[in-house]
PDB file of C-alpha atoms in Angstrom:
ATOM      1  CA  MET A   1     132.556 -84.731 124.538  1.00 86.00           C
ATOM      2  CA  ILE A   2     132.029 -88.202 125.968  1.00 90.00           C
ATOM      3  CA  GLU A   3     131.331 -88.191 129.706  1.00 92.00           C
ATOM      4  CA  ILE A   4     131.966 -91.223 131.916  1.00 92.00           C
ATOM      5  CA  TYR A   5     129.473 -91.218 134.796  1.00 92.00           C
ATOM      6  CA  LYS A   6     128.783 -93.314 137.880  1.00 93.00           C
ATOM      7  CA  ILE A   7     125.430 -93.964 139.590  1.00 92.00           C
ATOM      8  CA  THR A   8     125.753 -95.144 143.210  1.00 92.00           C
ATOM      9  CA  PHE A   9     122.815 -96.535 145.216  1.00 91.00           C
ATOM     10  CA  PRO A  10     122.414 -96.640 149.028  1.00 88.00           C
ATOM     11  CA  ASP A  11     122.827-100.436 149.100  1.00 87.00           C
ATOM     12  CA  GLY A  12     126.389-100.117 147.727  1.00 87.00           C
ATOM     13  CA  SER A  13     125.726-101.202 144.146  1.00 88.00           C
ATOM     14  CA  ALA A  14     126.839 -98.926 141.324  1.00 90.00           C
ATOM     15  CA  TYR A  15     126.553 -98.476 137.561  1.00 91.00           C
ATOM     16  CA  VAL A  16     129.130 -96.915 135.235  1.00 91.00           C
ATOM     17  CA  GLY A  17     128.255 -95.671 131.753  1.00 89.00           C
ATOM     18  CA  GLN A  18     129.051 -93.056 129.129  1.00 89.00           C
ATOM     19  CA  THR A  19     126.995 -90.370 127.405  1.00 90.00           C
ATOM     20  CA  ARG A  20     127.295 -87.665 124.772  1.00 89.00           C
ATOM     21  CA  THR A  21     123.945 -86.001 125.461  1.00 88.00           C
ATOM     22  CA  GLY A  22     124.307 -84.919 129.102  1.00 87.00           C
ATOM     23  CA  MET A  23     123.300 -86.544 132.376  1.00 88.00           C
ATOM     24  CA  LYS A  24     119.727 -85.225 132.500  1.00 88.00           C
ATOM     25  CA  LYS A  25     118.762 -86.829 129.206  1.00 89.00           C
ATOM     26  CA  ARG A  26     120.743 -89.976 129.963  1.00 88.00           C
ATOM     27  CA  MET A  27     118.948 -90.519 133.285  1.00 87.00           C
ATOM     28  CA  ALA A  28     115.612 -90.106 131.513  1.00 86.00           C
ATOM     29  CA  GLN A  29     116.665 -92.834 129.079  1.00 86.00           C
ATOM     30  CA  HIS A  30     117.532 -95.170 131.958  1.00 85.00           C
ATOM     31  CA  LYS A  31     114.126 -94.576 133.563  1.00 82.00           C
ATOM     32  CA  TYR A  32     111.827 -94.677 130.520  1.00 81.00           C
ATOM     33  CA  HIS A  33     113.796 -96.629 127.869  1.00 76.00           C
ATOM     34  CA  PRO A  34     115.767 -99.182 129.908  1.00 74.00           C
ATOM     35  CA  CYS A  35     118.516-101.274 128.341  1.00 78.00           C
ATOM     36  CA  ASN A  36     119.643-102.606 131.755  1.00 80.00           C
ATOM     37  CA  HIS A  37     116.584-103.875 133.612  1.00 83.00           C
ATOM     38  CA  LYS A  38     118.426-104.297 136.919  1.00 83.00           C
ATOM     39  CA  LEU A  39     119.349-100.593 136.859  1.00 86.00           C
ATOM     40  CA  HIS A  40     115.802 -99.692 135.801  1.00 85.00           C
ATOM     41  CA  ASN A  41     114.308-101.596 138.762  1.00 85.00           C
ATOM     42  CA  LYS A  42     116.699 -99.953 141.211  1.00 85.00           C
ATOM     43  CA  LEU A  43     115.805 -96.498 139.905  1.00 86.00           C
ATOM     44  CA  LEU A  44     112.132 -97.296 140.551  1.00 83.00           C
ATOM     45  CA  ILE A  45     112.800 -98.411 144.122  1.00 83.00           C
ATOM     46  CA  MET A  46     115.589 -95.914 144.936  1.00 83.00           C
ATOM     47  CA  PRO A  47     114.779 -92.813 142.830  1.00 78.00           C
ATOM     48  CA  SER A  48     117.502 -90.556 144.331  1.00 83.00           C
ATOM     49  CA  PRO A  49     120.913 -92.186 143.779  1.00 89.00           C
ATOM     50  CA  LYS A  50     124.251 -90.391 143.880  1.00 91.00           C
ATOM     51  CA  ILE A  51     125.341 -89.312 140.371  1.00 91.00           C
ATOM     52  CA  GLN A  52     128.853 -88.141 139.546  1.00 91.00           C
ATOM     53  CA  VAL A  53     130.775 -87.478 136.326  1.00 92.00           C
ATOM     54  CA  LEU A  54     134.139 -89.238 136.529  1.00 91.00           C
ATOM     55  CA  SER A  55     135.878 -87.945 133.396  1.00 90.00           C
ATOM     56  CA  SER A  56     135.406 -86.501 129.897  1.00 91.00           C
ATOM     57  CA  HIS A  57     137.040 -87.649 126.658  1.00 91.00           C
ATOM     58  CA  HIS A  58     137.140 -86.664 122.981  1.00 90.00           C
ATOM     59  CA  ASP A  59     138.231 -90.086 121.691  1.00 89.00           C
ATOM     60  CA  GLN A  60     135.777 -93.009 121.700  1.00 88.00           C
ATOM     61  CA  GLU A  61     138.468 -95.679 122.250  1.00 88.00           C
ATOM     62  CA  THR A  62     139.848 -93.827 125.266  1.00 90.00           C
ATOM     63  CA  ALA A  63     136.337 -93.454 126.682  1.00 89.00           C
ATOM     64  CA  ASP A  64     135.625 -97.179 126.212  1.00 87.00           C
ATOM     65  CA  GLU A  65     138.857 -98.136 127.985  1.00 88.00           C
ATOM     66  CA  GLU A  66     138.177 -95.750 130.874  1.00 89.00           C
ATOM     67  CA  GLU A  67     134.617 -97.058 131.223  1.00 88.00           C
ATOM     68  CA  ARG A  68     135.873-100.653 131.323  1.00 86.00           C
ATOM     69  CA  GLU A  69     138.462 -99.843 134.007  1.00 87.00           C
ATOM     70  CA  GLN A  70     135.865 -98.070 136.141  1.00 88.00           C
ATOM     71  CA  ILE A  71     133.423-100.994 135.834  1.00 87.00           C
ATOM     72  CA  LEU A  72     136.054-103.532 136.873  1.00 83.00           C
ATOM     73  CA  ARG A  73     136.823-101.452 139.981  1.00 85.00           C
ATOM     74  CA  LEU A  74     133.227-101.714 141.257  1.00 85.00           C
ATOM     75  CA  LYS A  75     132.638-104.065 144.182  1.00 83.00           C
ATOM     76  CA  ASP A  76     128.959-104.625 143.370  1.00 82.00           C
ATOM     77  CA  PRO A  77     128.481-103.701 139.684  1.00 84.00           C
ATOM     78  CA  ILE A  78     125.080-103.408 138.047  1.00 86.00           C
ATOM     79  CA  ASN A  79     126.749-103.472 134.620  1.00 83.00           C
ATOM     80  CA  ILE A  80     126.432-106.764 132.755  1.00 76.00           C
ATOM     81  CA  TYR A  81     128.955-106.041 130.002  1.00 75.00           C
ATOM     82  CA  ALA A  82     132.202-104.091 129.709  1.00 72.00           C
ATOM     83  CA  ASN A  83     133.413-103.412 126.161  1.00 66.00           C
ATOM     84  CA  GLY A  84     130.962-105.973 124.836  1.00 64.00           C
ATOM     85  CA  HIS A  85     132.197-108.788 127.103  1.00 67.00           C
ATOM     86  CA  PRO A  86     130.408-110.131 130.214  1.00 68.00           C
ATOM     87  CA  ILE A  87     132.148-108.936 133.382  1.00 67.00           C
ATOM     88  CA  GLN A  88     130.726-111.531 135.798  1.00 57.00           C
ATOM     89  CA  LYS A  89     131.096-114.678 133.762  1.00 53.00           C
ATOM     90  CA  ASN A  90     130.673-117.836 135.807  1.00 54.00           C
ATOM     91  CA  PRO A  91     133.536-120.239 134.939  1.00 55.00           C
ATOM     92  CA  GLU A  92     131.148-123.165 135.528  1.00 56.00           C
ATOM     93  CA  ALA A  93     128.399-121.748 133.294  1.00 53.00           C
ATOM     94  CA  GLU A  94     128.781-124.552 130.756  1.00 53.00           C
ATOM     95  CA  LYS A  95     128.253-127.180 133.455  1.00 54.00           C
ATOM     96  CA  ILE A  96     125.150-125.366 134.697  1.00 50.00           C
ATOM     97  CA  ARG A  97     123.792-125.129 131.164  1.00 49.00           C
ATOM     98  CA  ASN A  98     124.346-128.835 130.493  1.00 50.00           C
ATOM     99  CA  ASN A  99     123.138-130.280 133.798  1.00 49.00           C
ATOM    100  CA  ARG A 100     119.541-130.559 132.561  1.00 50.00           C
ATOM    101  CA  TRP A 101     118.042-132.699 129.869  1.00 49.00           C
ATOM    102  CA  SER A 102     117.708-131.031 126.483  1.00 50.00           C
ATOM    103  CA  SER A 103     114.308-129.474 125.737  1.00 51.00           C
ATOM    104  CA  ARG A 104     114.480-131.015 122.255  1.00 52.00           C
ATOM    105  CA  ARG A 105     114.459-134.519 123.674  1.00 49.00           C
ATOM    106  CA  ASN A 106     111.069-136.180 123.287  1.00 46.00           C
ATOM    107  CA  ARG A 107     109.406-137.575 126.398  1.00 48.00           C
ATOM    108  CA  ARG A 108     109.100-140.957 124.711  1.00 47.00           C
ATOM    109  CA  LEU A 109     112.889-141.058 124.287  1.00 47.00           C
ATOM    110  CA  ARG A 110     113.460-140.182 127.935  1.00 47.00           C
ATOM    111  CA  LYS A 111     112.070-143.566 128.970  1.00 47.00           C
ATOM    112  CA  LYS A 112     115.102-145.206 127.351  1.00 45.00           C
ATOM    113  CA  TYR A 113     117.396-143.267 129.667  1.00 43.00           C
ATOM    114  CA  PRO A 114     116.021-143.669 133.217  1.00 46.00           C
ATOM    115  CA  ARG A 115     116.947-140.847 135.588  1.00 51.00           C
ATOM    116  CA  LYS A 116     117.886-141.252 139.233  1.00 56.00           C
ATOM    117  CA  PRO A 117     117.688-138.344 141.681  1.00 61.00           C
ATOM    118  CA  SER A 118     120.959-137.028 143.123  1.00 71.00           C
ATOM    119  CA  GLY A 119     119.131-135.854 146.244  1.00 80.00           C
ATOM    120  CA  TYR A 120     120.220-132.203 146.095  1.00 85.00           C
ATOM    121  CA  HIS A 121     119.192-128.966 144.403  1.00 87.00           C
ATOM    122  CA  VAL A 122     120.497-125.357 144.441  1.00 89.00           C
ATOM    123  CA  CYS A 123     118.257-122.394 145.330  1.00 91.00           C
ATOM    124  CA  SER A 124     118.277-119.713 142.618  1.00 90.00           C
ATOM    125  CA  TRP A 125     118.202-116.899 145.214  1.00 93.00           C
ATOM    126  CA  CYS A 126     120.465-117.883 148.115  1.00 93.00           C
ATOM    127  CA  TRP A 127     122.611-120.374 146.095  1.00 91.00           C
ATOM    128  CA  GLN A 128     122.604-122.920 148.902  1.00 90.00           C
ATOM    129  CA  LYS A 129     122.970-126.610 148.114  1.00 88.00           C
ATOM    130  CA  LEU A 130     120.030-128.198 149.910  1.00 90.00           C
ATOM    131  CA  PRO A 131     118.255-131.566 149.964  1.00 90.00           C
ATOM    132  CA  VAL A 132     115.369-132.007 147.546  1.00 87.00           C
ATOM    133  CA  SER A 133     112.964-132.045 150.493  1.00 90.00           C
ATOM    134  CA  GLU A 134     113.700-128.316 151.053  1.00 92.00           C
ATOM    135  CA  PHE A 135     111.997-127.407 147.733  1.00 91.00           C
ATOM    136  CA  HIS A 136     108.364-127.379 146.674  1.00 92.00           C
ATOM    137  CA  THR A 137     107.363-129.421 143.642  1.00 89.00           C
ATOM    138  CA  ASP A 138     106.753-127.670 140.303  1.00 87.00           C
ATOM    139  CA  ARG A 139     105.615-129.776 137.350  1.00 83.00           C
ATOM    140  CA  ASN A 140     106.232-126.918 134.908  1.00 85.00           C
ATOM    141  CA  ARG A 141     110.011-127.160 135.417  1.00 82.00           C
ATOM    142  CA  SER A 142     112.230-129.839 133.894  1.00 75.00           C
ATOM    143  CA  THR A 143     113.644-130.761 137.310  1.00 77.00           C
ATOM    144  CA  GLY A 144     110.193-131.142 138.858  1.00 80.00           C
ATOM    145  CA  LEU A 145     111.206-128.776 141.672  1.00 85.00           C
ATOM    146  CA  ALA A 146     110.710-125.059 142.339  1.00 90.00           C
ATOM    147  CA  SER A 147     113.698-122.800 141.661  1.00 90.00           C
ATOM    148  CA  ARG A 148     113.565-121.234 145.171  1.00 93.00           C
ATOM    149  CA  CYS A 149     113.919-123.121 148.428  1.00 94.00           C
ATOM    150  CA  LYS A 150     111.101-123.162 150.988  1.00 94.00           C
ATOM    151  CA  THR A 151     112.883-120.579 153.170  1.00 94.00           C
ATOM    152  CA  CYS A 152     113.227-118.035 150.339  1.00 95.00           C
ATOM    153  CA  SER A 153     109.654-118.670 149.192  1.00 94.00           C
ATOM    154  CA  ALA A 154     108.328-118.084 152.708  1.00 95.00           C
ATOM    155  CA  HIS A 155     110.417-114.911 152.986  1.00 95.00           C
ATOM    156  CA  ARG A 156     108.975-113.629 149.681  1.00 94.00           C
ATOM    157  CA  GLN A 157     105.404-114.214 150.856  1.00 94.00           C
ATOM    158  CA  LYS A 158     106.095-112.532 154.205  1.00 94.00           C
ATOM    159  CA  LYS A 159     107.698-109.543 152.458  1.00 93.00           C
ATOM    160  CA  GLN A 160     104.766-109.229 150.062  1.00 93.00           C
ATOM    161  CA  ILE A 161     102.278-109.019 152.934  1.00 93.00           C
ATOM    162  CA  GLU A 162     104.464-106.485 154.746  1.00 93.00           C
ATOM    163  CA  VAL A 163     104.993-104.206 151.725  1.00 92.00           C
ATOM    164  CA  THR A 164     101.430-104.323 150.401  1.00 91.00           C
ATOM    165  CA  GLN A 165     100.014-103.457 153.831  1.00 92.00           C
ATOM    166  CA  ASN A 166     102.212-100.321 153.797  1.00 91.00           C
ATOM    167  CA  GLY A 167     100.908 -99.218 150.386  1.00 90.00           C
ATOM    168  CA  GLY A 168     103.602-100.834 148.208  1.00 89.00           C
ATOM    169  CA  THR A 169     103.204-103.119 145.198  1.00 91.00           C
ATOM    170  CA  ALA A 170     103.860-106.822 144.770  1.00 89.00           C
ATOM    171  CA  SER A 171     106.750-106.125 142.361  1.00 90.00           C
ATOM    172  CA  GLU A 172     108.477-103.959 144.980  1.00 90.00           C
ATOM    173  CA  ALA A 173     108.059-106.724 147.563  1.00 91.00           C
ATOM    174  CA  TYR A 174     109.507-109.292 145.131  1.00 92.00           C
ATOM    175  CA  PHE A 175     112.507-107.020 144.454  1.00 92.00           C
ATOM    176  CA  TRP A 176     113.287-106.405 148.125  1.00 92.00           C
ATOM    177  CA  ALA A 177     112.835-110.073 149.082  1.00 93.00           C
ATOM    178  CA  LYS A 178     115.189-111.164 146.300  1.00 92.00           C
ATOM    179  CA  GLN A 179     117.797-108.590 147.345  1.00 91.00           C
ATOM    180  CA  GLU A 180     117.713-109.791 150.960  1.00 92.00           C
ATOM    181  CA  CYS A 181     117.984-113.460 150.003  1.00 92.00           C
ATOM    182  CA  GLN A 182     120.874-112.784 147.604  1.00 91.00           C
ATOM    183  CA  GLN A 183     122.848-111.258 150.486  1.00 90.00           C
ATOM    184  CA  LEU A 184     122.939-114.736 152.065  1.00 88.00           C
ATOM    185  CA  ARG A 185     125.110-116.073 149.234  1.00 89.00           C
ATOM    186  CA  GLN A 186     128.415-117.431 150.519  1.00 85.00           C
ATOM    187  CA  THR A 187     130.088-117.911 147.109  1.00 80.00           C
ATOM    188  CA  LYS A 188     130.534-115.737 144.012  1.00 81.00           C
ATOM    189  CA  THR A 189     129.636-118.601 141.655  1.00 83.00           C
ATOM    190  CA  ARG A 190     126.566-120.768 141.758  1.00 83.00           C
ATOM    191  CA  PRO A 191     127.268-124.386 142.821  1.00 82.00           C
ATOM    192  CA  VAL A 192     126.808-126.983 140.089  1.00 78.00           C
ATOM    193  CA  VAL A 193     124.426-129.724 141.192  1.00 74.00           C
ATOM    194  CA  SER A 194     122.596-132.033 138.799  1.00 66.00           C
ATOM    195  CA  VAL A 195     119.174-132.931 140.191  1.00 59.00           C
ATOM    196  CA  TYR A 196     118.882-135.926 137.871  1.00 58.00           C
ATOM    197  CA  GLU A 197     121.646-138.204 136.637  1.00 55.00           C
ATOM    198  CA  ARG A 198     121.582-141.036 134.150  1.00 49.00           C
ATOM    199  CA  GLY A 199     120.932-144.361 135.741  1.00 44.00           C
TER     200      GLY A 199
END
C-alpha cells in the first residue's frame, strides 16, 4: 500500500509525501536522512507537527497523481517538486540568472566592457527593491554588495542575541529571523534588478 500523508506546521506551512514503509519510519527518515532540507530544519525547530494520512493506493501512477494534486492545493508548500517538476517556478528565473556577469569571464576582459551601476538592488530575504546605499559592501560577491539589506541584517543580529541569551543556537536564530523577514514579501516572484549594466 502507498500512503499519501501530510505534515502541517503551526506557521501554516505543510508538506505532502508518500510512503510504503509506514509513517513512523518515514518521519525518522525526514529527521535523520533529509532529502528536503527546508522540511528537516522545520522538524528541528517545530518537533511536534500535525501528521495525517490522506489516502492509500495500490497503483503507483494513481498515488503520484494524488500526491501532485494535494501539493498544488497547499497555500504554503514546503515541497520543491511535484512529479519531478518544480512547483514554484519563477517565470523570470532566466532573467535573474542572466543579470550578473558570467563567472567564466576573466577580470582582464571585464575592463573592455565598463559597468555602470543601476542604483538599485533586491534583498534576498524581504525581496524589496532598494537603493544600493541600503546594502553593506561585500567584496566576495560579484555585485560587490551583500545579499541582505541593512534592515534584515540588523534583524538577524538582534534575533541571534535574543535566542542565544535564552539558550538557543545561532542556527535557530538565523532560521527564525529569515522566516520573519520572508513574511514581509509583497510579491510571489522576486523582482529582477540588474545591479550593473553595460556602459
